[in-house]
Amino acid sequence: MPRGSTKVSRRERPPRELYVWEPPATNKQLDDAYKALKMALLPRNPLKELTEEDISNGNEPLLVWEQSEEISGKYITGPYKNLVREMLSVLEYVGAHPGVANLDIVPLSERCNALQKKIYKVLLKELHAGNSSDHRGLVTEWLTELERHVLDPGSHDLTWYRDNFRKTLGLIEASHEVNENSSVIETLLKLLHAHYIPHFDHLKIVHAMLTNSDSLSAAAASSFAIRASAAVDPKTLPEFSRTQILEHIEAIKLACRNRDLELIQKTLNFFETMPETTELITCAAIQVAFFETAASLSKLNLPEQEELQRGMHTTGAKLKDAMNSSNPVLRPSFYSASTDASDVRVTFRDVSPIENAPYSTHTDRGRWAELTLEASPREPIQSLLLRFVDEANAKHRHPFFPISDFDLRVVRDSAPSEDAGITMRVGKNWFTQGSVEDILHGSTMISYNRHDGLQDLKDADPPFRLLPVSRRQYPATAPRPPTNWVKTPTAEGPWQELSSLQFMGDGVDLTAHSTYPPLIAQTLLLPIDFSVIVKGSMLLRRLRVPSTLLQAKLAFPLSSDQARSLLGRTVLYQAADPEETQRPQPRLPQSKRRKTELEMDPVYLAFVWGLDLEAKIIKTFEFSDQGIGELCRTFQFDDSQTSVALSPQNLPNDYPALRKVAKFDWMGLVELPVASPPSEDAVAAKEELLRKRKRFSNILAAAPSLFEIGIGGDCAIVVGELTLHPPGSPGSVTIENCKRGIWESGYRDASEGADDFLIWVRWLRPGHIDLTAPASSFSQTRNDEDGPLSPNLSWEPEGRSISVDGGMAGIIARGILGQEPMVQLTGRSDDGMREAFLQMLILSGSEDGRYHIPGGISSYTGGDGTFSVHVVEDSEGEVVGVRVIGNGGVEDNED
């Protein structure tokens, strides 16, 4: 210890200051009312349009917020979300609803809009309490933000707009500065005249603010009228117009049942051109309808049915990104003042730094040809940039894999250097304000850099990367392949003929504009059933296969005729895998070493789409290990014409190994066995299975409320979110010693949110249910209004609870999940069916809105959280009732 220091004992040392965590502030009354309003007025599953009952159910929770004096921006809902922000999003959604035929929603819209104003006044008061400046100072800051992030000519971050624009307008309106501050009027008028606004509905608010303050000029009124007229275009309908969507979902189902090919195609066209939506339940309803219809089409043997099925799968897959998006849908509004000026020709020049670009698997290393577009000087620059993106992608990229992000720079005549001029951004998170004239200032040249790496594939819309190639539909609006591409033989036997453009590769390997290699196949022959080649194979990875299904091994080198015979066909090839870890080789003489290596080379499945007979090149597609796109490989089939540029020693070190020109040991056509006609027994078994499937569907549709406890001697009931936590797992609750006999299920609709949730089952009488009986015997004989208890019995907490993360819960008799009941209901006994059987039962109750299922009950809970499990026992100690309730559920006998 240093001299002069004093040792302090551990006991005498002052305690450390510890950070004390305080839970986020909550307000149960407001939170419950928000959830109830959301449940009443936003779309639900099954999808349906807003009704008078919905409006009535939303009245009470809306009234709670209207009368509350406790509204504050400090409260949260759920684990992370700000309560006021979430409530404002619901109010904005409902307040801007376009209306429903024969339903007056104007009073509801007016209430929602008035409540928004009240909330913004509260938020303004809270801001002012923490800020020494007055309203005028805050408003000046907000006007500056609007100028900087929305109105200034140039590119702006769309994230700021999504997070702040509507809130800023609401706070400015709450400040009452619109009537007193000329700067506010000036900025609002600029917004109505702006060349581009990401969301038209926000301009309605600006228009109302100017109208209420008597500050709406004639020019601004005319501008708004033009924008409003453009906003009613069918392609820009708001996301919540559910009536048309519901009509078309039913139409396509009916058309399929009636074998109406023309109506199927017409309805499919509606969904292909439908405005984008991120409303999850709407997306899910369309997606499920399409996948179900595509599956049922396979049984109709209609002409063009394969093309229709692919269209349905493709359109359904298009909704995946929307369902995973957290961003609200925007309805862009363009505006340009009339002008007599002549159009200008603007040239876009690619200056992407391909020399230094990383050799990503998904990078196009060539520079694109110059593209010239005509534009009016007053056309919004955003419109011109979006036209450039569409046309540049159409000329250079596969439509399944467009590039969305570009950096652009205006090149001035006075400073022709590529580094001079104004920089712009275009992409999903950017917009550019101003007109062509405002940005170019007389220039006619724009240079650009592409951002075409892996991220663009992840953001590709539609997200075909997860859709098997046989289910993709090449868009009818995309460029057509040239007529000089090679027509391959027509598919016969166990083969399917697919357009080669259904393979997207890396987006640049093969497009409708491709001219290399000289021979390109129009179509490719693929196996209908890949499991014949590889049992249980996944189609979205490189397929290592046995070399048994092979016509003949064509050993390297190949003649031109041999190579030509492979074009458009499915092949197997054997070659060293450059990405595998180098195996240690035994020290053998050179003559024997090659044979050992050859035996170790793997065999892969590929599809030959292109040939260059002069350069001795074969182009193939393979399924990618990355699960995105396809891998395009290049092989030499004769080394007499080695390309100096493509030789390994002339390529950079980071050039991907699988992209280099390779040599195969041998390559040959796949030969599939021709299926023999099924036997009479097999036909009869298939028909019986189809009959049982239809019967099972009818039983599920009947939503039977009666079920049996004691099947196979199993007298247990399982409770939980069984799709995530199956019976026996830690997340489920098993209740033993339940009374044998006929039980009844019931529910209370969770219209008021999770706290009002209740499902129950109770013993009804002795008896047995014949699971082999006709589907008509599984009827809905029930009364959900009756309580689940007999007199003199009371509910007791079971001592355990279930945790719900996916918004649903169920109660089911464990005995019905046994093998014999599964066979009796579905006709299938394989182990792989067990999980699917449970899923079908549970989802039939919750997702299809039937509640009652064979064996129990399943329902959406109205929210996530912890739900209590209660039981009731009779005088003999047997369980005769089980229920699951939300935390706000009542506990007495009157449930």
XYZ file of N, CA and C in Angstrom, residues 174-381:
624
model
N -52.750 21.505 -33.979
C -53.109 21.667 -32.564
C -52.615 22.982 -31.987
N -51.583 23.541 -32.579
C -51.004 24.788 -32.053
C -51.821 26.020 -32.401
N -52.781 25.903 -33.335
C -53.608 27.016 -33.821
C -52.787 28.092 -34.517
N -51.569 27.754 -34.917
C -50.741 28.742 -35.612
C -51.166 28.910 -37.070
N -52.017 28.014 -37.552
C -52.465 28.138 -38.945
C -53.182 29.461 -39.147
N -53.911 29.932 -38.154
C -54.671 31.177 -38.284
C -53.826 32.415 -38.025
N -52.655 32.245 -37.442
C -51.899 33.410 -36.985
C -50.519 33.546 -37.623
N -50.001 32.499 -38.218
C -48.613 32.487 -38.681
C -48.601 32.344 -40.203
N -48.150 33.374 -40.887
C -48.129 33.335 -42.357
C -47.153 32.288 -42.881
N -46.133 31.979 -42.103
C -45.169 30.959 -42.539
C -45.820 29.590 -42.627
N -46.776 29.325 -41.714
C -47.488 28.047 -41.753
C -48.309 27.959 -43.027
N -49.035 29.038 -43.347
C -49.849 29.058 -44.565
C -48.973 28.836 -45.781
N -47.838 29.494 -45.813
C -46.923 29.384 -46.962
C -46.439 27.943 -47.140
N -46.074 27.288 -46.052
C -45.578 25.910 -46.150
C -46.689 24.951 -46.561
N -47.896 25.135 -46.009
C -49.009 24.262 -46.374
C -49.367 24.411 -47.849
N -49.327 25.641 -48.363
C -49.593 25.848 -49.789
C -48.518 25.183 -50.647
N -47.280 25.214 -50.181
C -46.197 24.528 -50.914
C -46.446 23.026 -50.983
N -46.982 22.471 -49.893
C -47.244 21.040 -49.885
C -48.295 20.661 -50.936
N -49.326 21.494 -51.082
C -50.348 21.194 -52.085
C -49.808 21.315 -53.502
N -48.774 22.139 -53.692
C -48.179 22.316 -55.015
C -46.958 21.430 -55.236
N -46.540 20.684 -54.206
C -45.321 19.867 -54.328
C -45.477 18.865 -55.471
N -44.377 18.612 -56.178
C -44.428 17.707 -57.319
C -44.648 16.253 -56.887
N -44.273 15.934 -55.652
C -44.444 14.550 -55.195
C -44.681 14.540 -53.690
N -45.751 13.863 -53.290
C -46.043 13.615 -51.874
C -46.275 12.115 -51.738
N -45.590 11.422 -50.815
C -45.697 9.957 -50.751
C -47.081 9.414 -50.432
N -47.950 10.207 -49.764
C -49.258 9.657 -49.373
C -50.323 10.725 -49.587
N -51.247 10.463 -50.512
C -52.264 11.460 -50.857
C -53.164 11.801 -49.671
N -53.526 10.839 -48.832
C -54.441 11.110 -47.722
C -53.921 12.208 -46.805
N -52.591 12.351 -46.730
C -52.039 13.420 -45.900
C -52.336 14.800 -46.489
N -52.496 14.859 -47.812
C -52.834 16.141 -48.434
C -54.268 16.544 -48.101
N -55.124 15.568 -47.797
C -56.481 15.909 -47.365
C -56.438 16.716 -46.064
N -55.511 16.339 -45.191
C -55.371 17.060 -43.921
C -54.880 18.479 -44.181
N -53.894 18.620 -45.072
C -53.381 19.948 -45.422
C -54.500 20.797 -46.008
N -55.288 20.209 -46.906
C -56.397 20.929 -47.542
C -57.406 21.399 -46.499
N -57.733 20.519 -45.532
C -58.696 20.886 -44.491
C -58.158 22.003 -43.606
N -56.864 21.963 -43.279
C -56.275 23.012 -42.442
C -56.346 24.367 -43.141
N -56.066 24.410 -44.436
C -56.130 25.667 -45.176
C -57.563 26.141 -45.344
N -58.473 25.198 -45.581
C -59.883 25.566 -45.750
C -60.454 26.148 -44.467
N -60.165 25.511 -43.343
C -60.695 25.977 -42.053
C -60.147 27.335 -41.655
N -58.986 27.698 -42.177
C -58.397 28.998 -41.844
C -58.640 30.030 -42.940
N -59.500 29.710 -43.909
C -59.798 30.615 -45.030
C -58.533 31.038 -45.769
N -57.595 30.111 -45.902
C -56.306 30.448 -46.529
C -56.066 29.651 -47.807
N -57.084 28.952 -48.285
C -56.917 28.116 -49.473
C -57.052 28.975 -50.721
N -55.948 29.151 -51.416
C -55.965 29.951 -52.647
C -56.627 29.162 -53.769
N -57.016 29.880 -54.816
C -57.649 29.235 -55.967
C -56.681 28.270 -56.641
N -55.417 28.673 -56.727
C -54.421 27.809 -57.366
C -54.216 26.524 -56.555
N -54.189 26.667 -55.221
C -54.009 25.487 -54.368
C -55.228 24.574 -54.447
N -56.425 25.165 -54.503
C -57.648 24.365 -54.627
C -57.644 23.585 -55.937
N -57.189 24.235 -57.004
C -57.115 23.556 -58.296
C -56.099 22.419 -58.261
N -54.956 22.669 -57.633
C -53.925 21.635 -57.509
C -54.465 20.432 -56.754
N -55.178 20.686 -55.647
C -55.702 19.578 -54.846
C -56.761 18.807 -55.632
N -57.595 19.514 -56.395
C -58.632 18.846 -57.179
C -58.013 17.910 -58.210
N -56.927 18.350 -58.836
C -56.236 17.507 -59.822
C -55.674 16.263 -59.144
N -55.074 16.459 -57.979
C -54.484 15.325 -57.258
C -55.570 14.373 -56.779
N -56.699 14.921 -56.321
C -57.787 14.075 -55.833
C -58.372 13.255 -56.969
N -58.464 13.852 -58.143
C -58.976 13.123 -59.301
C -58.061 11.964 -59.665
N -56.745 12.191 -59.597
C -55.786 11.131 -59.907
C -55.816 10.038 -58.853
N -56.157 10.383 -57.603
C -56.099 9.423 -56.500
C -57.214 8.401 -56.542
N -58.263 8.623 -57.362
C -59.347 7.648 -57.427
C -59.111 6.621 -58.525
N -57.963 6.678 -59.169
C -57.598 5.660 -60.145
C -57.648 4.284 -59.477
N -58.228 3.284 -60.140
C -58.328 1.943 -59.504
C -56.999 1.383 -59.059
N -55.909 1.776 -59.716
C -54.606 1.241 -59.336
C -54.087 1.854 -58.048
N -54.755 2.908 -57.548
C -54.304 3.533 -56.306
C -55.387 3.473 -55.233
N -56.280 2.487 -55.323
C -57.301 2.340 -54.299
C -56.659 2.111 -52.935
N -57.261 2.607 -51.870
C -56.680 2.392 -50.549
C -56.678 0.929 -50.173
N -55.813 0.570 -49.236
C -55.595 -0.830 -48.896
C -56.785 -1.484 -48.218
N -57.718 -0.693 -47.648
C -58.770 -1.307 -46.867
C -60.081 -1.463 -47.644
N -60.066 -1.395 -48.994
C -61.261 -1.667 -49.797
C -61.442 -3.176 -49.907
N -62.122 -3.720 -48.907
C -62.187 -5.174 -48.809
C -63.345 -5.784 -49.592
N -64.349 -4.980 -49.943
C -65.519 -5.534 -50.629
C -65.123 -6.187 -51.939
N -64.346 -5.465 -52.761
C -63.908 -6.035 -54.038
C -63.056 -7.283 -53.832
N -62.178 -7.232 -52.839
C -61.298 -8.370 -52.580
C -62.122 -9.596 -52.205
N -63.106 -9.407 -51.319
C -63.955 -10.523 -50.909
C -64.745 -11.081 -52.100
N -65.279 -10.181 -52.922
C -66.048 -10.622 -54.086
C -65.187 -11.462 -55.027
N -63.941 -11.036 -55.230
C -63.076 -11.747 -56.166
C -62.555 -13.060 -55.570
N -62.365 -13.108 -54.250
C -61.975 -14.374 -53.620
C -63.082 -15.412 -53.821
N -64.338 -15.013 -53.589
C -65.446 -15.937 -53.790
C -65.615 -16.274 -55.266
N -65.355 -15.291 -56.136
C -65.515 -15.522 -57.579
C -64.541 -16.574 -58.090
N -63.296 -16.512 -57.602
C -62.318 -17.470 -58.126
C -62.595 -18.875 -57.588
N -63.128 -18.969 -56.380
C -63.512 -20.285 -55.855
C -64.681 -20.863 -56.654
N -65.683 -20.000 -56.936
C -66.845 -20.438 -57.695
C -66.442 -20.821 -59.119
N -65.571 -20.028 -59.726
C -65.130 -20.322 -61.092
C -64.412 -21.654 -61.167
N -63.661 -21.971 -60.125
C -62.955 -23.252 -60.098
C -63.953 -24.405 -59.982
N -64.949 -24.240 -59.132
C -65.954 -25.305 -58.977
C -66.741 -25.521 -60.268
N -66.992 -24.415 -61.003
C -67.777 -24.486 -62.237
C -66.922 -24.725 -63.473
N -65.610 -24.908 -63.281
C -64.691 -25.156 -64.396
C -64.754 -24.014 -65.422
N -64.901 -22.781 -64.920
C -65.013 -21.608 -65.790
C -63.630 -21.011 -66.006
N -62.959 -21.434 -67.060
C -61.582 -21.036 -67.314
C -61.454 -19.531 -67.511
N -62.411 -18.954 -68.232
C -62.346 -17.517 -68.530
C -62.472 -16.687 -67.262
N -63.389 -17.070 -66.368
C -63.579 -16.317 -65.128
C -62.385 -16.488 -64.199
N -61.788 -17.684 -64.179
C -60.590 -17.889 -63.366
C -59.496 -16.918 -63.797
N -59.270 -16.833 -65.126
C -58.216 -15.949 -65.623
C -58.536 -14.483 -65.360
N -59.797 -14.110 -65.514
C -60.204 -12.724 -65.273
C -59.987 -12.340 -63.814
N -60.354 -13.231 -62.906
C -60.185 -12.954 -61.473
C -58.712 -12.922 -61.101
N -57.947 -13.821 -61.701
C -56.511 -13.837 -61.454
C -55.882 -12.520 -61.883
N -56.332 -11.970 -63.008
C -55.803 -10.687 -63.494
C -56.081 -9.564 -62.499
N -57.250 -9.624 -61.837
C -57.576 -8.592 -60.848
C -56.544 -8.573 -59.725
N -56.207 -9.762 -59.208
C -55.265 -9.818 -58.096
C -53.837 -9.519 -58.545
N -53.504 -9.840 -59.786
C -52.158 -9.539 -60.272
C -51.920 -8.040 -60.354
N -52.979 -7.267 -60.629
C -52.848 -5.809 -60.765
C -53.376 -5.056 -59.555
N -53.744 -5.769 -58.500
C -54.292 -5.143 -57.302
C -53.261 -4.254 -56.637
N -53.669 -3.092 -56.102
C -52.720 -2.227 -55.398
C -52.056 -2.956 -54.241
N -50.840 -2.557 -53.949
C -50.095 -3.189 -52.860
C -50.789 -2.933 -51.533
N -50.756 -3.918 -50.655
C -51.305 -3.780 -49.316
C -50.376 -4.481 -48.327
N -50.264 -3.931 -47.120
C -49.519 -4.618 -46.077
C -50.453 -5.054 -44.946
N -51.782 -4.961 -45.182
C -52.722 -5.375 -44.156
C -52.671 -6.895 -44.066
N -52.202 -7.404 -42.920
C -51.837 -8.812 -42.825
C -52.993 -9.763 -43.089
N -54.158 -9.492 -42.524
C -55.265 -10.422 -42.677
C -55.761 -10.426 -44.117
N -55.756 -9.258 -44.768
C -56.126 -9.205 -46.184
C -55.162 -10.040 -47.009
N -53.859 -9.864 -46.773
C -52.853 -10.643 -47.494
C -53.053 -12.138 -47.267
N -53.253 -12.519 -46.017
C -53.390 -13.934 -45.691
C -54.630 -14.534 -46.340
N -55.742 -13.781 -46.356
C -56.978 -14.294 -46.947
C -56.797 -14.557 -48.436
N -56.146 -13.628 -49.132
C -55.918 -13.803 -50.568
C -54.971 -14.971 -50.810
N -53.900 -15.015 -50.021
C -52.891 -16.052 -50.224
C -53.476 -17.439 -50.012
N -54.237 -17.626 -48.942
C -54.838 -18.934 -48.666
C -55.810 -19.311 -49.778
N -56.636 -18.344 -50.224
C -57.603 -18.628 -51.282
C -56.900 -19.065 -52.565
N -55.793 -18.439 -52.880
C -55.084 -18.773 -54.105
C -54.431 -20.149 -54.017
N -53.787 -20.434 -52.900
C -53.125 -21.729 -52.772
C -54.152 -22.863 -52.758
N -55.306 -22.643 -52.088
C -56.351 -23.670 -52.083
C -56.910 -23.879 -53.492
N -57.129 -22.777 -54.213
C -57.672 -22.884 -55.561
C -56.678 -23.553 -56.504
N -55.404 -23.223 -56.348
C -54.374 -23.857 -57.176
C -54.345 -25.361 -56.938
N -54.523 -25.757 -55.680
C -54.519 -27.190 -55.369
C -55.747 -27.884 -55.966
N -56.909 -27.236 -55.888
C -58.124 -27.867 -56.420
C -58.129 -27.904 -57.943
N -57.414 -26.997 -58.599
C -57.345 -26.988 -60.058
C -56.723 -28.271 -60.604
N -55.808 -28.847 -59.827
C -55.092 -30.031 -60.309
C -56.026 -31.206 -60.566
N -57.233 -31.171 -59.995
C -58.169 -32.284 -60.148
C -59.134 -32.079 -61.318
N -59.088 -30.893 -61.982
C -60.107 -30.582 -62.969
C -59.706 -30.910 -64.398
N -58.403 -31.089 -64.651
C -57.920 -31.392 -65.999
C -58.401 -30.364 -67.023
N -58.281 -29.076 -66.668
C -58.671 -28.007 -67.574
C -57.531 -27.686 -68.533
N -57.836 -27.180 -69.711
C -56.754 -26.692 -70.568
C -56.070 -25.499 -69.903
N -54.782 -25.412 -70.067
C -53.961 -24.332 -69.497
C -53.974 -24.338 -67.978
N -54.370 -25.455 -67.336
C -54.480 -25.426 -65.886
C -53.118 -25.248 -65.217
N -52.032 -25.790 -65.823
C -50.710 -25.622 -65.219
C -50.311 -24.157 -65.205
N -50.606 -23.443 -66.293
C -50.277 -22.019 -66.343
C -51.089 -21.246 -65.312
N -52.374 -21.604 -65.157
C -53.206 -20.941 -64.157
C -52.702 -21.228 -62.747
N -52.317 -22.469 -62.485
C -51.793 -22.814 -61.162
C -50.532 -22.006 -60.865
N -49.644 -21.922 -61.844
C -48.414 -21.150 -61.616
C -48.750 -19.685 -61.341
N -49.746 -19.154 -62.066
C -50.142 -17.770 -61.824
C -50.654 -17.553 -60.418
N -51.392 -18.533 -59.902
C -51.930 -18.415 -58.545
C -50.825 -18.501 -57.499
N -49.909 -19.430 -57.685
C -48.798 -19.539 -56.738
C -47.933 -18.279 -56.777
N -47.702 -17.754 -57.978
C -46.877 -16.553 -58.109
C -47.552 -15.358 -57.450
N -48.852 -15.186 -57.694
C -49.574 -14.065 -57.089
C -49.640 -14.215 -55.576
N -49.817 -15.454 -55.103
C -49.813 -15.665 -53.651
C -48.476 -15.356 -53.035
N -47.391 -15.762 -53.723
C -46.049 -15.481 -53.204
C -45.757 -13.994 -53.194
N -46.398 -13.244 -54.073
C -46.181 -11.799 -54.141
C -46.568 -11.111 -52.840
N -47.449 -11.741 -52.075
C -47.933 -11.136 -50.833
C -47.005 -11.381 -49.659
N -45.968 -12.217 -49.831
C -45.110 -12.562 -48.696
C -44.413 -11.338 -48.125
N -43.812 -10.522 -48.999
C -43.109 -9.344 -48.504
C -44.064 -8.385 -47.823
N -45.279 -8.266 -48.372
C -46.260 -7.386 -47.753
C -46.607 -7.847 -46.350
N -46.749 -9.163 -46.159
C -47.103 -9.690 -44.846
C -45.974 -9.496 -43.842
N -44.737 -9.441 -44.338
C -43.592 -9.281 -43.445
C -43.167 -7.831 -43.289
N -43.880 -6.918 -43.945
C -43.484 -5.510 -43.919
C -44.060 -4.815 -42.693
N -43.273 -3.957 -42.103
C -43.747 -3.153 -40.964
C -44.071 -1.737 -41.394
N -43.859 -1.405 -42.686
C -44.108 -0.059 -43.171
C -45.546 0.077 -43.657
N -46.175 1.225 -43.393
C -47.537 1.420 -43.886
C -47.546 1.582 -45.402
N -48.665 1.242 -46.005
C -48.812 1.432 -47.441
C -48.962 2.913 -47.730
N -48.265 3.390 -48.762
C -48.352 4.788 -49.169
C -49.028 4.872 -50.536
N -49.777 5.952 -50.748
C -50.407 6.188 -52.046
C -49.790 7.441 -52.640
N -48.774 7.288 -53.484
C -48.048 8.459 -53.988
C -48.952 9.399 -54.766
N -48.651 10.680 -54.649
C -49.391 11.711 -55.369
C -48.401 12.545 -56.170
N -48.542 12.529 -57.507
C -47.693 13.322 -58.396
C -48.473 14.560 -58.862
N -47.752 15.640 -59.086
C -48.399 16.859 -59.589
C -47.415 17.623 -60.456
N -47.908 18.071 -61.624
C -47.085 18.913 -62.485
C -47.954 19.991 -63.086
N -47.461 21.218 -63.032
C -48.189 22.333 -63.617
C -48.087 22.270 -65.132
N -49.124 22.756 -65.807
C -49.106 22.747 -67.271
C -48.012 23.670 -67.784
N -47.439 23.303 -68.919
C -46.358 24.098 -69.506
C -46.373 23.937 -71.014
N -45.940 24.993 -71.697
C -45.848 24.950 -73.165
C -44.448 24.582 -73.620
N -43.551 24.361 -72.672
C -42.166 24.052 -73.035
C -42.083 22.694 -73.719
N -41.130 22.556 -74.630
C -40.941 21.312 -75.357
C -40.326 20.258 -74.445
N -40.620 19.004 -74.767
C -40.009 17.910 -74.012
C -38.501 17.903 -74.193
N -37.821 17.373 -73.187
C -36.359 17.243 -73.252
C -36.014 15.760 -73.275
N -34.864 15.441 -73.840
C -34.372 14.059 -73.883
C -33.260 13.926 -72.849
N -33.504 13.063 -71.865
C -32.560 12.881 -70.759
C -31.884 11.528 -70.930
N -30.557 11.515 -70.916
C -29.781 10.288 -71.089
C -29.237 9.831 -69.746
N -29.423 8.541 -69.459
C -28.911 7.936 -68.233
C -27.699 7.079 -68.604
N -26.575 7.337 -67.944
C -25.331 6.640 -68.254
C -24.850 5.862 -67.035
N -24.560 4.603 -67.237
C -24.089 3.717 -66.167
C -22.604 3.960 -65.920
N -22.279 4.371 -64.682
C -20.872 4.565 -64.301
C -20.538 3.695 -63.090
N -21.264 2.598 -62.923
C -21.017 1.719 -61.775
C -19.567 1.257 -61.773
N -18.918 1.290 -60.604
C -17.488 0.942 -60.521
C -17.275 -0.566 -60.595
N -17.463 -1.133 -61.800
C -17.389 -2.589 -61.922
C -15.983 -3.117 -61.709
N -14.962 -2.260 -61.946
C -13.592 -2.763 -61.772
C -13.316 -3.115 -60.318
N -13.908 -2.365 -59.389
C -13.638 -2.591 -57.967
C -14.804 -3.262 -57.245
N -15.807 -3.676 -58.001
C -16.970 -4.285 -57.357
C -16.606 -5.649 -56.784
N -17.141 -5.993 -55.630
C -16.881 -7.333 -55.093
C -17.510 -8.385 -55.991
N -16.863 -9.534 -56.060
C -17.375 -10.600 -56.916
C -18.464 -11.371 -56.189
N -19.490 -10.623 -55.812
C -20.641 -11.267 -55.184
C -21.326 -12.163 -56.210
N -21.908 -13.226 -55.727
C -22.636 -14.126 -56.629
C -23.735 -13.378 -57.367
N -24.231 -12.281 -56.783
C -25.390 -11.605 -57.350
C -25.036 -10.243 -57.936
N -23.822 -10.038 -58.409
C -23.409 -8.762 -58.968
C -23.237 -8.876 -60.472
N -23.893 -7.972 -61.201
C -23.714 -7.880 -62.642
C -22.514 -6.977 -62.892
N -21.426 -7.536 -63.430
C -20.188 -6.777 -63.554
C -20.077 -6.024 -64.876
N -21.087 -6.090 -65.701
C -21.052 -5.328 -66.946
C -21.754 -3.991 -66.783
N -21.317 -2.992 -67.561
C -22.002 -1.703 -67.545
C -23.166 -1.740 -68.519
N -24.263 -1.138 -68.116
C -25.460 -1.154 -68.944
C -25.366 -0.106 -70.050
N -26.069 -0.364 -71.143
C -26.084 0.588 -72.254
C -26.820 1.860 -71.849
N -26.446 2.978 -72.492
C -27.119 4.240 -72.193
C -28.598 4.147 -72.537
N -29.413 4.838 -71.738
C -30.863 4.830 -71.911
C -31.337 6.279 -71.972
N -32.088 6.633 -73.018
C -32.581 7.993 -73.192
C -34.098 8.009 -73.092
N -34.627 8.908 -72.250
C -36.062 9.051 -72.040
C -36.481 10.487 -72.307
N -37.699 10.654 -72.834
C -38.249 11.994 -73.026
C -39.050 12.390 -71.798
N -38.973 13.677 -71.443
C -39.669 14.159 -70.245
C -40.086 15.605 -70.447
N -41.216 15.954 -69.860
C -41.634 17.356 -69.817
C -40.819 18.070 -68.750
N -40.442 19.326 -68.988
C -39.668 20.062 -67.965
C -40.377 20.137 -66.621
N -41.732 20.113 -66.600
C -42.465 20.216 -65.342
C -42.862 18.855 -64.782
N -42.465 17.771 -65.429
C -42.755 16.443 -64.892
C -42.025 16.252 -63.566
N -42.683 15.665 -62.565
C -41.968 15.387 -61.307
C -40.735 14.532 -61.575
N -39.604 14.933 -61.012
C -38.368 14.176 -61.223
C -38.515 12.755 -60.691
